[in-house]
Coordinates of N, CA and C in Angstrom, one line a residue:
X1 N 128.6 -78.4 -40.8 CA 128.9 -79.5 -39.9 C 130.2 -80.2 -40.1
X2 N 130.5 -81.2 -39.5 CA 131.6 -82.0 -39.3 C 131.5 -82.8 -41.2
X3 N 132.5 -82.7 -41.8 CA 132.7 -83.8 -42.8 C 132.6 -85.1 -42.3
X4 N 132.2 -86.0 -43.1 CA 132.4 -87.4 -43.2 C 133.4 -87.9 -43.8
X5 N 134.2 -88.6 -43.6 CA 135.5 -88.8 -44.0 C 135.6 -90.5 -44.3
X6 N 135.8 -91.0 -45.7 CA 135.6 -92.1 -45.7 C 136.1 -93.0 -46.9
X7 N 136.2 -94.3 -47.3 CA 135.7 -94.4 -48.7 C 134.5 -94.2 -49.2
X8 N 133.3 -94.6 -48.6 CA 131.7 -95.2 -49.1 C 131.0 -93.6 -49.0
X9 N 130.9 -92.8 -47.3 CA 130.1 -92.0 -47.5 C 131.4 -90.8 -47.2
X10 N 131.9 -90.4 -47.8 CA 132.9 -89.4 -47.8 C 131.9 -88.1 -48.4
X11 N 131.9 -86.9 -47.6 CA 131.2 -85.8 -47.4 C 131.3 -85.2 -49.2
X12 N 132.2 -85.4 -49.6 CA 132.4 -85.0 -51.0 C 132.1 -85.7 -51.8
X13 N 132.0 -86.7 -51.5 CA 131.4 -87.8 -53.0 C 130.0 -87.9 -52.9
X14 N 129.6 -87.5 -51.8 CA 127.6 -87.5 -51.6 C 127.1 -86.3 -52.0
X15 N 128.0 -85.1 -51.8 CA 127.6 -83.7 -51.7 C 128.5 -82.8 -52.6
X16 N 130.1 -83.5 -53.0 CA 130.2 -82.3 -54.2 C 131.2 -81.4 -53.4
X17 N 132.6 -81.3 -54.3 CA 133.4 -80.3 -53.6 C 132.8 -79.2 -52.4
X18 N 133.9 -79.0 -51.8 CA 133.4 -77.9 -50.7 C 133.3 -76.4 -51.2
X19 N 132.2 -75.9 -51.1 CA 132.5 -74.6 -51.6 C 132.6 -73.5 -50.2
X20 N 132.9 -73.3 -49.0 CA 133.1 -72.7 -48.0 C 133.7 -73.6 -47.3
X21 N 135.0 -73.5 -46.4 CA 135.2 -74.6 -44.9 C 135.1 -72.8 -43.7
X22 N 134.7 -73.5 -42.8 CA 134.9 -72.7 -41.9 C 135.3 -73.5 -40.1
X23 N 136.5 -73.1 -39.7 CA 137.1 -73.8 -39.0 C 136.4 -73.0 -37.4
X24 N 136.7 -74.7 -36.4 CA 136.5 -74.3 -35.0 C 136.8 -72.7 -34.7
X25 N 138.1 -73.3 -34.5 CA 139.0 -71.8 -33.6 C 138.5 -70.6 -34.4
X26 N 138.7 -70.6 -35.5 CA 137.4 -69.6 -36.2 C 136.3 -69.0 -35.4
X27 N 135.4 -69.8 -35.7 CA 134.1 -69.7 -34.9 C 134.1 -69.0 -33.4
X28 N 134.9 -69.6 -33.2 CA 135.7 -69.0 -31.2 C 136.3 -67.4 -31.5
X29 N 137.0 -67.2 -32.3 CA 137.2 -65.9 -32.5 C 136.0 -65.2 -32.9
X30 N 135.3 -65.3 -33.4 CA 134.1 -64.5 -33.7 C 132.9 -64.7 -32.7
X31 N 132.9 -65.7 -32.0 CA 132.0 -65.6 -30.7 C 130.7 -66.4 -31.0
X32 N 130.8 -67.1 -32.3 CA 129.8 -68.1 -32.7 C 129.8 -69.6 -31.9
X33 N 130.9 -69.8 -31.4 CA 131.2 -71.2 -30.4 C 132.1 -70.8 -29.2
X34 N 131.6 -71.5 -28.3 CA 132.2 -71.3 -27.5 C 133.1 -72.1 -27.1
X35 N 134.1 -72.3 -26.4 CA 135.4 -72.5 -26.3 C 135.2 -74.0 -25.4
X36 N 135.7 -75.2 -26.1 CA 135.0 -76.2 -24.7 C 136.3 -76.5 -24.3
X37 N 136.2 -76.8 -22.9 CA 137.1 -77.4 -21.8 C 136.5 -78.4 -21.4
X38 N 137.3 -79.6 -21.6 CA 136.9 -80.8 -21.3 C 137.9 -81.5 -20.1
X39 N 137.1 -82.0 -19.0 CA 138.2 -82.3 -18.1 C 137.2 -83.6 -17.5
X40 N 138.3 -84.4 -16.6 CA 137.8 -85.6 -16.2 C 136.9 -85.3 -15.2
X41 N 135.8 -86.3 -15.2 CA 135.2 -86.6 -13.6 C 135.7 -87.0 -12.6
X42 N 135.4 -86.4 -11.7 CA 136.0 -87.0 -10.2 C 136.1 -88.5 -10.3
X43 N 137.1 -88.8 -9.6 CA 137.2 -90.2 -9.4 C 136.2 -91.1 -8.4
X44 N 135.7 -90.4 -7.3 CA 135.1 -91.2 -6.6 C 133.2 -90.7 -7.5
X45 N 132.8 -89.7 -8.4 CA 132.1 -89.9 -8.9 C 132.0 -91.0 -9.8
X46 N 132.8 -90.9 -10.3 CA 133.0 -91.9 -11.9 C 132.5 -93.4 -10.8
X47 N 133.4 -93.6 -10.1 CA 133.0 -94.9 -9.4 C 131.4 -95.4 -9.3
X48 N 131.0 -94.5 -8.4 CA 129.5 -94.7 -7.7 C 128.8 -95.1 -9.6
X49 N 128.9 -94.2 -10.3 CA 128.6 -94.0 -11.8 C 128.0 -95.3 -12.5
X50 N 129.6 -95.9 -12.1 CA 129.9 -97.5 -12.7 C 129.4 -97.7 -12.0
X51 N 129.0 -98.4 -10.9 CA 128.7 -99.6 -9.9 C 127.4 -99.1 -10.5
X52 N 126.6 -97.8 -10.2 CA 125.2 -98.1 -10.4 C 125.0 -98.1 -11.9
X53 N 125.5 -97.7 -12.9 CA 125.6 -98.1 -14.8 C 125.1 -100.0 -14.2
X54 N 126.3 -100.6 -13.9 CA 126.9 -102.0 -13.8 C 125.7 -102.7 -13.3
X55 N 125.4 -102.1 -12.2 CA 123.8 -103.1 -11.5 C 122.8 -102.6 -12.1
X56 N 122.3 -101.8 -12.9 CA 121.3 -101.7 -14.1 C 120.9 -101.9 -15.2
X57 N 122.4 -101.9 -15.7 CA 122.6 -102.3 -16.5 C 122.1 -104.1 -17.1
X58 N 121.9 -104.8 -15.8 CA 121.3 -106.4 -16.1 C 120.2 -106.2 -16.4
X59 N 119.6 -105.3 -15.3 CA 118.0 -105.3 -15.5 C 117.6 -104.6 -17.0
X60 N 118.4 -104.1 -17.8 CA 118.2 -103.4 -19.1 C 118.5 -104.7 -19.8
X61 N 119.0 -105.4 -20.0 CA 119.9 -106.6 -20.3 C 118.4 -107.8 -20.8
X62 N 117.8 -108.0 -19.0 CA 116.8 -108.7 -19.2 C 115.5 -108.0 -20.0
X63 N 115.7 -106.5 -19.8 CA 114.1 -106.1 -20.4 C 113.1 -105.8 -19.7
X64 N 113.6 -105.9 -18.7 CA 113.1 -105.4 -17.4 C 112.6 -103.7 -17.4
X65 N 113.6 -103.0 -18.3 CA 113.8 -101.5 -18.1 C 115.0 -101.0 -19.1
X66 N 114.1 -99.5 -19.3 CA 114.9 -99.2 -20.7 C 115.9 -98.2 -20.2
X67 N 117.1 -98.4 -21.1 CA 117.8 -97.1 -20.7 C 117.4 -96.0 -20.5
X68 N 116.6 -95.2 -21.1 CA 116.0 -94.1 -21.1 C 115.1 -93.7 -19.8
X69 N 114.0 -95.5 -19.3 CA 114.1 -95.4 -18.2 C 114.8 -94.8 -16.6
X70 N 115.9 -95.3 -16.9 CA 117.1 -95.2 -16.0 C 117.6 -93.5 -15.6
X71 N 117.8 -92.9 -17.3 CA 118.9 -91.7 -17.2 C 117.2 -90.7 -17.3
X72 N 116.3 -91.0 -17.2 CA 115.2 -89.9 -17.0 C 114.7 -89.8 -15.5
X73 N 115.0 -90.8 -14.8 CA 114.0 -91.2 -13.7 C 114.6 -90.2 -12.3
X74 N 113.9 -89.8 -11.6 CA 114.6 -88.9 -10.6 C 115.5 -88.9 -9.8
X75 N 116.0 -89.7 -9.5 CA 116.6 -90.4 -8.6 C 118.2 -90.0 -9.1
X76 N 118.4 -90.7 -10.5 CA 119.5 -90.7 -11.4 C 119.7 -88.7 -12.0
X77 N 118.5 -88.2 -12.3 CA 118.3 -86.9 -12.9 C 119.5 -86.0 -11.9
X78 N 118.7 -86.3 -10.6 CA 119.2 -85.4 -9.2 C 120.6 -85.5 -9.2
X79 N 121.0 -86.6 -8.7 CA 122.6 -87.3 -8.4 C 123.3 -86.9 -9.4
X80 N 123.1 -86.7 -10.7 CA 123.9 -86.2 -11.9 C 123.9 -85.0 -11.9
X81 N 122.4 -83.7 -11.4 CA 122.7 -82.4 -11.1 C 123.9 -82.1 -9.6
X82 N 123.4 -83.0 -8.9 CA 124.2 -82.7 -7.6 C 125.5 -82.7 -8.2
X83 N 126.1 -83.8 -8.8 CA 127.7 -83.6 -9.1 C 127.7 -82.5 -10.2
X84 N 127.1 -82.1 -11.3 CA 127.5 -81.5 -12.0 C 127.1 -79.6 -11.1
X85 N 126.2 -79.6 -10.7 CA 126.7 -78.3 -9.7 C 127.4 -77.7 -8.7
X86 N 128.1 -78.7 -7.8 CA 129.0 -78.9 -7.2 C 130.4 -78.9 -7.8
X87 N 130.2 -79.0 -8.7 CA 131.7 -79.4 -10.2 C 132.0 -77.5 -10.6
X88 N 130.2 -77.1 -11.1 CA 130.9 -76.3 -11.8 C 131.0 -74.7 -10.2
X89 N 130.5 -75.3 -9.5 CA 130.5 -74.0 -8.3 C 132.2 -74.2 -7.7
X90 N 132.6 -75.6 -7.7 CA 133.6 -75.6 -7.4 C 135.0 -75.0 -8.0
X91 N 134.7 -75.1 -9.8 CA 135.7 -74.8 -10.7 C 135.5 -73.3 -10.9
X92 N 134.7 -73.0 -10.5 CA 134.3 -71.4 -10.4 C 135.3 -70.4 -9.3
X93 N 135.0 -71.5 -8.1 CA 135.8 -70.9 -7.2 C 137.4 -71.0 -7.0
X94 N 138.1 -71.9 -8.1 CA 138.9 -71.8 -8.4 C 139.5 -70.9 -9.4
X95 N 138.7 -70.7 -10.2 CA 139.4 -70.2 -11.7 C 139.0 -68.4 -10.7
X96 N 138.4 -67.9 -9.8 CA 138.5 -66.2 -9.1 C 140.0 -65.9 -9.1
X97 N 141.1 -66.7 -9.5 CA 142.4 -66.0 -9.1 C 143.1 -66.0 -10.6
X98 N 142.5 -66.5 -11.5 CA 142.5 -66.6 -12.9 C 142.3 -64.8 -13.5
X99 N 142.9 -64.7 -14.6 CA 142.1 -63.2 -15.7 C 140.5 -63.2 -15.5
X100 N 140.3 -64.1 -15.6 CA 138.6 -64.7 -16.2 C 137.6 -64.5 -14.8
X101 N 136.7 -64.0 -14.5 CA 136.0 -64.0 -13.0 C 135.3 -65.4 -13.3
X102 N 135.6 -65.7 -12.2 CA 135.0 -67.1 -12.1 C 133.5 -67.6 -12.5
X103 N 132.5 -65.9 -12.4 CA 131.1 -66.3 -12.6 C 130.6 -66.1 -14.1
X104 N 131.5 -65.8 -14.9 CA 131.8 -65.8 -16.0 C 131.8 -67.1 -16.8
X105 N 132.4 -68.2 -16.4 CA 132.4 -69.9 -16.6 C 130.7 -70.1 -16.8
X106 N 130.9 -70.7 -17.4 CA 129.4 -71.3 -17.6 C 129.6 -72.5 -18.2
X107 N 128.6 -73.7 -18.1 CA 128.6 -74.8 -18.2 C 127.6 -75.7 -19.2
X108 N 127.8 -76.6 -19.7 CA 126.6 -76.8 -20.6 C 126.4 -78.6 -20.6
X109 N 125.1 -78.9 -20.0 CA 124.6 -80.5 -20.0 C 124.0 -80.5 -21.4
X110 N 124.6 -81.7 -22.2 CA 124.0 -82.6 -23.0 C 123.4 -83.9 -22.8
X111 N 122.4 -84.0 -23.0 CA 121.3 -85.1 -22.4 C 121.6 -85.6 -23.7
X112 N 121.0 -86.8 -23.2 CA 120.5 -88.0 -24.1 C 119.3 -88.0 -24.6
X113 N 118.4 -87.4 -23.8 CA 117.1 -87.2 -24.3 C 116.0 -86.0 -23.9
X114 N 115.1 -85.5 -24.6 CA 114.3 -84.7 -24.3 C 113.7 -84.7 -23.0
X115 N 113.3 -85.6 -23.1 CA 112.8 -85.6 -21.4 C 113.9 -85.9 -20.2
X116 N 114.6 -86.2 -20.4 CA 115.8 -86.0 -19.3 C 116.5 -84.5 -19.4
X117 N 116.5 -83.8 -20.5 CA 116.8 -82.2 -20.2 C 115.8 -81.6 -19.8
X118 N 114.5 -81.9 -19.9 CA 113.3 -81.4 -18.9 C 113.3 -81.5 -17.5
X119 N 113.9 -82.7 -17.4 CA 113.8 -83.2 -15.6 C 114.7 -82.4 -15.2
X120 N 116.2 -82.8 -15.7 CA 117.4 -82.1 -15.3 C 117.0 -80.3 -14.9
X121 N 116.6 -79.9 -16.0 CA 115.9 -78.3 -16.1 C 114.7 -78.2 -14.7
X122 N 113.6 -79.0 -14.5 CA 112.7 -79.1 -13.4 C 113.5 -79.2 -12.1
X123 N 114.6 -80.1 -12.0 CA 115.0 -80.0 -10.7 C 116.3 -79.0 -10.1
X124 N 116.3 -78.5 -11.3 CA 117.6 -77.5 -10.9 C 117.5 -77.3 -9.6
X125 N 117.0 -76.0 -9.5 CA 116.5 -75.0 -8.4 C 116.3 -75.9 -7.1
X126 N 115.7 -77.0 -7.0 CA 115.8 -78.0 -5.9 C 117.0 -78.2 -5.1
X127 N 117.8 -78.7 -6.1 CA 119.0 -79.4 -6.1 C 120.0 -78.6 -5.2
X128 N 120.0 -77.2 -6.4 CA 120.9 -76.5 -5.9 C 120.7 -75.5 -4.5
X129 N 119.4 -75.5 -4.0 CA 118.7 -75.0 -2.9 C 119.2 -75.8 -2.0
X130 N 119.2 -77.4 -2.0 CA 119.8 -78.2 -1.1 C 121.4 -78.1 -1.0
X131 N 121.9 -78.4 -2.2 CA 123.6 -78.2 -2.0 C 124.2 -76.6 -1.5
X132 N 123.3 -75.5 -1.7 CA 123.9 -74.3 -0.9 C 123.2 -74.0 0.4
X133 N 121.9 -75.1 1.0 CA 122.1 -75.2 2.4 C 122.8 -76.0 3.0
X134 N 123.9 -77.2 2.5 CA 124.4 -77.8 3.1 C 125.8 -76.9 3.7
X135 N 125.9 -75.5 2.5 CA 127.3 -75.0 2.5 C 127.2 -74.1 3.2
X136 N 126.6 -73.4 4.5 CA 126.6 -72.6 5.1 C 126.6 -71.1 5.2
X137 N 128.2 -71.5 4.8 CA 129.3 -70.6 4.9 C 129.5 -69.5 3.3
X138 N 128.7 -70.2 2.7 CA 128.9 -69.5 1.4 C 128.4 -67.9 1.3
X139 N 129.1 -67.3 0.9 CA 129.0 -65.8 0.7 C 128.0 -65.6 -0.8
X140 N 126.4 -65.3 -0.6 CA 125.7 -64.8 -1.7 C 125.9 -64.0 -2.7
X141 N 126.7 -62.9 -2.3 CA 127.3 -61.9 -3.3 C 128.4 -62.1 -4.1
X142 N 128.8 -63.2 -3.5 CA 130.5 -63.8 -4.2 C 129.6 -64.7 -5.0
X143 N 128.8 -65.4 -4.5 CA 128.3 -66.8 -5.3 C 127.1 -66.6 -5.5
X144 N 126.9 -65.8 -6.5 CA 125.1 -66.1 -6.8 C 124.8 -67.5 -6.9
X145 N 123.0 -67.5 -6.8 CA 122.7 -68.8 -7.4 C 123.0 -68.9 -8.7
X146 N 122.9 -70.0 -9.5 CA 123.3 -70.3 -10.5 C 121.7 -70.3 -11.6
X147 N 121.7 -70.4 -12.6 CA 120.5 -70.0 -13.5 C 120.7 -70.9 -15.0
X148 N 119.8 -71.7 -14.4 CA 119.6 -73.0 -16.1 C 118.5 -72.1 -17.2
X149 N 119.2 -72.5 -18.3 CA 118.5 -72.6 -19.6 C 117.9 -73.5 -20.6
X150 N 117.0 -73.8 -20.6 CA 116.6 -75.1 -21.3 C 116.4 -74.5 -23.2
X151 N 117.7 -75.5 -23.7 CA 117.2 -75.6 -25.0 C 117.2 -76.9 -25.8
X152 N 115.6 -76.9 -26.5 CA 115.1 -78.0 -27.0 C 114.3 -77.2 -28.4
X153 N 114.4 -78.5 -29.4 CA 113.6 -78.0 -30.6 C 111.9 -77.8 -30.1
X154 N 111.6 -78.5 -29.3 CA 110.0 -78.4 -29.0 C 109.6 -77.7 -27.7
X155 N 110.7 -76.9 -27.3 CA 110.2 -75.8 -26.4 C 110.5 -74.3 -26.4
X156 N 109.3 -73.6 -26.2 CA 109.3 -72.6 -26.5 C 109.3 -72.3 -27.7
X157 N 109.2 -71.0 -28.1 CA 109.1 -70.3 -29.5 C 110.7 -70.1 -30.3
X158 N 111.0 -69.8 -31.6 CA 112.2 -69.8 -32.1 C 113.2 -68.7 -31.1
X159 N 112.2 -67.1 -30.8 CA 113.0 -66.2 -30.6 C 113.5 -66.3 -29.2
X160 N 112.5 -67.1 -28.3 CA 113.0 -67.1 -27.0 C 113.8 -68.5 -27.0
X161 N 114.8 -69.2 -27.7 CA 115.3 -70.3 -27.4 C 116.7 -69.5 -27.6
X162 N 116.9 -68.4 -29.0 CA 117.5 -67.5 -29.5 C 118.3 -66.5 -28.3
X163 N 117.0 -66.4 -27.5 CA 117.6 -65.4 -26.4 C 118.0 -66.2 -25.4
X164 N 117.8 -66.8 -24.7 CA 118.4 -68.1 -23.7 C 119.8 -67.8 -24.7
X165 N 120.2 -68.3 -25.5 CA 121.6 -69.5 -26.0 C 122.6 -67.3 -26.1
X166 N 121.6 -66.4 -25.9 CA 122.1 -65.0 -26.2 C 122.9 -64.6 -24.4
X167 N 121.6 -64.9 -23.7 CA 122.1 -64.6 -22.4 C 123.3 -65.6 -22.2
X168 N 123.4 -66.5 -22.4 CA 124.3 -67.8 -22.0 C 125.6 -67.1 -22.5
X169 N 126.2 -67.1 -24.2 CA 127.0 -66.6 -24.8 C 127.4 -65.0 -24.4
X170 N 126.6 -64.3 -24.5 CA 126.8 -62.8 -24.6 C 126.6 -62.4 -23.3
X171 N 125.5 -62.5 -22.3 CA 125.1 -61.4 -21.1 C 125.2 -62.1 -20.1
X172 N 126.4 -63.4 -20.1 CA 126.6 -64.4 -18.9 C 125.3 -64.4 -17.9
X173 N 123.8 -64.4 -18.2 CA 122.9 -64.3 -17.2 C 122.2 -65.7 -17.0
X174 N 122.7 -66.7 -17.8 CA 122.4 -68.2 -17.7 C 123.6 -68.8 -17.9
X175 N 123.7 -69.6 -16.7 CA 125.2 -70.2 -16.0 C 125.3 -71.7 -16.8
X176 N 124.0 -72.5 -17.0 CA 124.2 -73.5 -17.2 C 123.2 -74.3 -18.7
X177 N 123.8 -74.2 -19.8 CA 122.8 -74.8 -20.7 C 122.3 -75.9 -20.8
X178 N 121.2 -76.5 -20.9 CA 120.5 -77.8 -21.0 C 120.2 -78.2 -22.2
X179 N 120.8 -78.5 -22.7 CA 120.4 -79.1 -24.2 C 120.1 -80.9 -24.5

């Protein structure tokens, strides 16, 4: 893992010279991590984001309602799949003129909590049912559907969480990880 770097809990004073380091880009050459691209949210997403964070944020304030409430509840689950599938179908359809085929990209949601990577995971298929009837025009064979993987310590068995995070990395046949 990542060192702690410190005076008080410094990774070496708790645990003792390092005997192995093994670096990112490392990792990436050997195909143990995958490569992350980090890019901004849309701007008029980020907006809506804030305004509804901002107005819920009281009602968490007063005790009204817990966060967890909030980023689990359907409503919020959906609207976060909607932009985040639309993000990555879009950046897909950009990167076809790239080396890299665009269906090749694959994407990965980190939740906050277990049961919000279950919802998120439950409503995939909905979501994205609705956003590629809105799109008509979309060519099936250029654009498959897209295909989530849910990984969590308390689901499923060790081997099949193993093969999920296998198709994702190696046999590009899960587009989007849920962790």
């Amino acid at each position: 893992g990542t060192p702690l770097i410190g005076n008080e809990k410094a990774s070496c004073k708790v645990f003792g010279d390092y005997f192995h380091t093994y670096y990112y880009d490392r990792s990436i050459q050997d195909g143990y991590t995958l490569k992350i691209i980090r890019e901004e949210i849309e701007t008029s997403y980020r907006k809506k984001i804030t305004e509804a964070f901002e107005n819920v944020q009281k009602l968490v304030e007063k005790g009204s309602v817990s966060k967890n409430q909030i980023i689990e509840h359907p409503t919020y689950c959906k609207a976060l799949l909607t932009y985040i599938i639309n993000d990555l179908l879009q950046f897909r359809n950009n990167q076809t003129s790239n080396e890299i085929s665009g269906n090749e990209l694959g994407g990965m949601i980190i939740c906050e909590t277990s049961e919000q990577a279950r919802k998120l995971f439950q409503y995939f298929d909905e979501i994205q049912h609705e956003i590629r009837g809105e799109s008509r025009n979309e060519n099936p064979a250029k654009n498959p559907p897209l295909k989530p993987g849910l990984i969590l310590y308390d689901s499923d068995d060790k081997e099949t969480r193993k093969q999920i995070v296998k198709d994702f990395k190696k046999n590009f046949t899960i587009d989007i990880l849920i962790v």
